[in-house]
Tab-separated table of C-alpha atoms in Angstrom:
chain	number	residue	atom	x	y	z
A	1	MET	CA	-23.210	-52.102	-4.933
A	2	GLU	CA	-21.453	-55.153	-6.188
A	3	ARG	CA	-21.610	-53.813	-9.781
A	4	ALA	CA	-20.224	-50.396	-8.718
A	5	ILE	CA	-17.255	-52.114	-7.068
A	6	GLN	CA	-16.729	-54.331	-10.085
A	7	LEU	CA	-16.691	-51.244	-12.315
A	8	ALA	CA	-14.072	-49.634	-10.055
A	9	ILE	CA	-11.834	-52.665	-10.297
A	10	GLU	CA	-12.212	-52.733	-14.085
A	11	SER	CA	-11.332	-49.026	-14.202
A	12	VAL	CA	-8.043	-49.670	-12.440
A	13	ARG	CA	-7.243	-52.621	-14.713
A	14	SER	CA	-7.960	-50.610	-17.887
A	15	ARG	CA	-5.780	-47.695	-16.671
A	16	GLN	CA	-8.398	-45.276	-18.032
A	17	GLY	CA	-9.113	-43.657	-14.658
A	18	GLY	CA	-9.128	-43.963	-10.887
A	19	PRO	CA	-10.618	-46.753	-8.821
A	20	PHE	CA	-14.204	-45.514	-8.949
A	21	GLY	CA	-17.410	-46.985	-10.291
A	22	ALA	CA	-21.057	-45.916	-10.055
A	23	VAL	CA	-24.451	-47.339	-10.919
A	24	ILE	CA	-27.832	-45.649	-11.034
A	25	VAL	CA	-30.821	-47.810	-10.257
A	26	LYS	CA	-34.478	-47.135	-10.956
A	27	ASP	CA	-37.317	-49.448	-9.975
A	28	GLY	CA	-34.811	-52.149	-8.981
A	29	GLY	CA	-32.981	-52.226	-12.354
A	30	ILE	CA	-29.700	-50.699	-13.506
A	31	LEU	CA	-30.406	-47.559	-15.509
A	32	ALA	CA	-26.873	-46.320	-16.035
A	33	GLU	CA	-23.255	-47.069	-15.175
A	34	GLY	CA	-20.113	-44.990	-14.984
A	35	VAL	CA	-16.451	-45.513	-14.400
A	36	ASN	CA	-13.815	-42.858	-13.687
A	37	GLN	CA	-12.276	-41.774	-17.003
A	38	VAL	CA	-10.332	-38.700	-15.846
A	39	THR	CA	-6.905	-39.752	-17.007
A	40	GLY	CA	-8.100	-41.656	-20.111
A	41	THR	CA	-9.987	-38.635	-21.455
A	42	ASN	CA	-8.030	-35.801	-19.835
A	43	ASP	CA	-11.372	-34.579	-18.472
A	44	PRO	CA	-11.297	-33.740	-14.760
A	45	THR	CA	-15.085	-33.913	-14.621
A	46	ALA	CA	-15.243	-37.522	-15.940
A	47	HIS	CA	-15.923	-38.994	-12.514
A	48	ALA	CA	-17.887	-42.248	-12.318
A	49	GLU	CA	-20.892	-40.615	-10.652
A	50	VAL	CA	-21.066	-37.753	-13.181
A	51	LEU	CA	-20.795	-40.115	-16.169
A	52	ALA	CA	-23.510	-42.364	-14.720
A	53	ILE	CA	-25.711	-39.304	-14.139
A	54	ARG	CA	-25.177	-38.083	-17.691
A	55	GLN	CA	-26.051	-41.506	-19.103
A	56	ALA	CA	-29.174	-41.852	-16.921
A	57	CYS	CA	-30.406	-38.373	-17.915
A	58	ARG	CA	-29.904	-39.151	-21.595
A	59	THR	CA	-31.716	-42.496	-21.223
A	60	LEU	CA	-34.698	-40.941	-19.459
A	61	GLY	CA	-34.647	-37.760	-21.477
A	62	LEU	CA	-34.775	-35.734	-18.235
A	63	PHE	CA	-32.387	-33.687	-16.154
A	64	GLU	CA	-33.890	-34.868	-12.928
A	65	LEU	CA	-33.438	-38.377	-11.556
A	66	LYS	CA	-36.165	-38.467	-8.913
A	67	ARG	CA	-36.950	-41.964	-7.658
A	68	CYS	CA	-33.451	-43.130	-8.754
A	69	GLU	CA	-30.677	-44.272	-6.453
A	70	LEU	CA	-26.928	-44.049	-6.878
A	71	TYR	CA	-24.560	-46.867	-5.795
A	72	THR	CA	-20.930	-45.776	-5.812
A	73	SER	CA	-17.631	-47.351	-4.834
A	74	CYS	CA	-16.626	-44.307	-2.770
A	75	GLU	CA	-18.198	-41.394	-0.930
A	76	PRO	CA	-18.829	-38.736	-3.627
A	77	CYS	CA	-16.501	-35.761	-4.043
A	78	PRO	CA	-17.855	-32.181	-3.833
A	79	MET	CA	-18.388	-31.950	-7.622
A	80	CYS	CA	-20.277	-35.238	-7.720
A	81	LEU	CA	-22.257	-34.287	-4.623
A	82	GLY	CA	-23.351	-31.098	-6.411
A	83	ALA	CA	-24.449	-33.133	-9.443
A	84	ILE	CA	-26.355	-35.553	-7.139
A	85	TYR	CA	-28.289	-32.665	-5.563
A	86	TRP	CA	-28.974	-30.961	-8.918
A	87	THR	CA	-30.400	-34.185	-10.358
A	88	ARG	CA	-32.403	-34.849	-7.182
A	89	LEU	CA	-31.394	-38.486	-6.749
A	90	SER	CA	-33.470	-39.975	-3.978
A	91	ARG	CA	-30.627	-41.816	-2.167
A	92	VAL	CA	-26.877	-42.506	-2.356
A	93	TYR	CA	-25.144	-45.674	-1.183
A	94	TYR	CA	-21.340	-45.762	-1.032
A	95	ALA	CA	-18.750	-48.427	-0.236
A	96	SER	CA	-15.684	-46.538	1.069
A	97	PHE	CA	-15.150	-43.231	2.778
A	98	ALA	CA	-13.540	-40.190	1.209
A	99	ALA	CA	-10.808	-40.584	3.828
A	100	ASP	CA	-9.990	-44.029	2.354
A	101	ALA	CA	-9.541	-42.475	-1.093
A	102	SER	CA	-7.435	-39.724	0.417
A	103	LYS	CA	-4.985	-42.300	1.760
A	104	VAL	CA	-4.202	-43.443	-1.787
A	105	GLY	CA	-3.881	-39.997	-3.361
A	106	PHE	CA	-7.494	-38.983	-4.088
A	107	ASP	CA	-7.834	-36.194	-1.525
A	108	ASP	CA	-10.620	-33.666	-2.009
A	109	SER	CA	-10.655	-32.300	1.531
A	110	PHE	CA	-8.948	-29.121	0.273
A	111	ILE	CA	-12.052	-28.317	-1.812
A	112	TYR	CA	-14.256	-28.427	1.276
A	113	ARG	CA	-11.788	-26.077	3.046
A	114	GLU	CA	-11.774	-23.743	0.024
A	115	ILE	CA	-15.600	-23.560	-0.075
A	116	ALA	CA	-15.588	-22.448	3.554
A	117	GLN	CA	-13.175	-19.587	2.761
A	118	PRO	CA	-14.367	-16.099	1.836
A	119	LYS	CA	-14.524	-16.009	-1.983
A	120	THR	CA	-11.694	-13.464	-2.313
A	121	GLN	CA	-9.357	-15.528	-0.065
A	122	ARG	CA	-9.639	-18.820	-1.941
A	123	GLU	CA	-6.664	-20.258	-3.803
A	124	ILE	CA	-8.560	-19.385	-6.967
A	125	PRO	CA	-10.217	-16.074	-6.048
A	126	MET	CA	-13.868	-15.634	-6.997
A	127	ILE	CA	-14.495	-12.069	-8.206
A	128	GLN	CA	-17.993	-10.880	-9.060
A	129	ILE	CA	-18.253	-8.600	-12.058
A	130	ILE	CA	-21.571	-6.931	-12.911
A	131	TRP	CA	-22.026	-6.003	-16.575
A	132	SER	CA	-23.947	-2.934	-17.535
A	133	VAL	CA	-25.502	-4.723	-20.526
A	134	PHE	CA	-27.272	-8.064	-20.173
A	135	SER	CA	-28.561	-8.268	-23.728
A	136	ARG	CA	-27.150	-11.294	-25.577
A	137	SER	CA	-27.191	-9.415	-28.798
A	138	ARG	CA	-24.995	-6.619	-27.382
A	139	LEU	CA	-22.557	-8.687	-25.360
A	140	ASP	CA	-19.170	-8.861	-27.002
A	141	VAL	CA	-17.025	-11.621	-25.495
A	142	GLY	CA	-13.859	-9.746	-26.415
A	143	SER	CA	-15.013	-6.846	-24.232
A	144	ILE	CA	-15.315	-8.843	-21.035
A	145	PRO	CA	-13.094	-7.049	-18.508
A	146	LYS	CA	-9.903	-8.728	-17.358
A	147	SER	CA	-9.876	-6.640	-14.180
A	148	SER	CA	-12.267	-6.453	-11.276
A	149	SER	CA	-11.803	-2.690	-11.146
A	150	VAL	CA	-14.067	-2.061	-14.155
A	151	LYS	CA	-16.982	0.279	-13.299
A	152	SER	CA	-20.540	-0.412	-14.448
A	153	THR	CA	-22.666	2.379	-15.887
A	154	LEU	CA	-25.491	1.021	-13.712
A	155	SER	CA	-25.359	0.891	-9.957
A	156	SER	CA	-24.648	-2.540	-8.469
A	157	GLY	CA	-28.184	-2.628	-7.108
A	158	GLU	CA	-29.744	-1.821	-10.479
A	159	SER	CA	-27.579	-4.370	-12.251
A	160	LEU	CA	-28.504	-7.057	-9.756
A	161	ARG	CA	-32.193	-6.173	-10.057
A	162	ILE	CA	-32.028	-6.606	-13.834
A	163	LEU	CA	-30.149	-9.919	-13.502
A	164	ARG	CA	-32.630	-11.289	-10.930
A	165	GLN	CA	-35.548	-10.205	-13.119
A	166	SER	CA	-34.010	-12.029	-16.071
A	167	ILE	CA	-33.452	-15.202	-14.035
A	168	THR	CA	-37.002	-15.067	-12.618
A	169	THR	CA	-38.550	-14.519	-16.080
A	170	THR	CA	-36.563	-17.453	-17.518
A	171	ALA	CA	-37.463	-19.766	-14.621
A	172	THR	CA	-41.134	-18.829	-14.742
A	173	GLY	CA	-41.298	-19.528	-18.493
A	174	TRP	CA	-39.609	-22.867	-18.020
A	175	ARG	CA	-42.042	-23.863	-15.245
A	176	ARG	CA	-45.004	-22.927	-17.409
A	177	ARG	CA	-43.722	-24.994	-20.380
A	178	ASN	CA	-42.709	-27.987	-18.331
A	179	GLY	CA	-45.147	-27.892	-15.393
A	180	ALA	CA	-42.267	-28.464	-13.022
A	181	ASN	CA	-40.503	-26.864	-10.125
A	182	LEU	CA	-36.860	-25.782	-10.393
A	183	ARG	CA	-36.131	-26.322	-6.664
């Protein structure tokens, strides 16, 4: 934890990002480190936790970080929390609460409120569009509809069945090749 806090202080001094640092530990040793680089890189996803996760995954050559722990200077935001769950970190330790960060201008509580809203009532509405063609070779990016009123030549149920079948086939093939479980 001491290293995560030290990284957060260094981040503030360098003016490359916010006051956040993160360290990923495996078997008692530091595997990866990250500091917030949002403002220095103009990348809103360059949070300390995400950067540490990316580095740890590259180092291990894996997209899962089982048996690894994250030490972070602040309670993770919703984006970082999602990355933590996707990588299957075994434990997270944090120094300060999200409410502490909120007091100094790093407030992510609105994201939690947005997630709880129905998709169509969010500040950025989420609109599902079902394409009638799922073939990569036939999908023309320029033809993606700009309106949610576009009708599919397949029924919604048929389109969803095809999409689910595609996802299942892809996941099954991955499991066979890697001998792993996706969830």
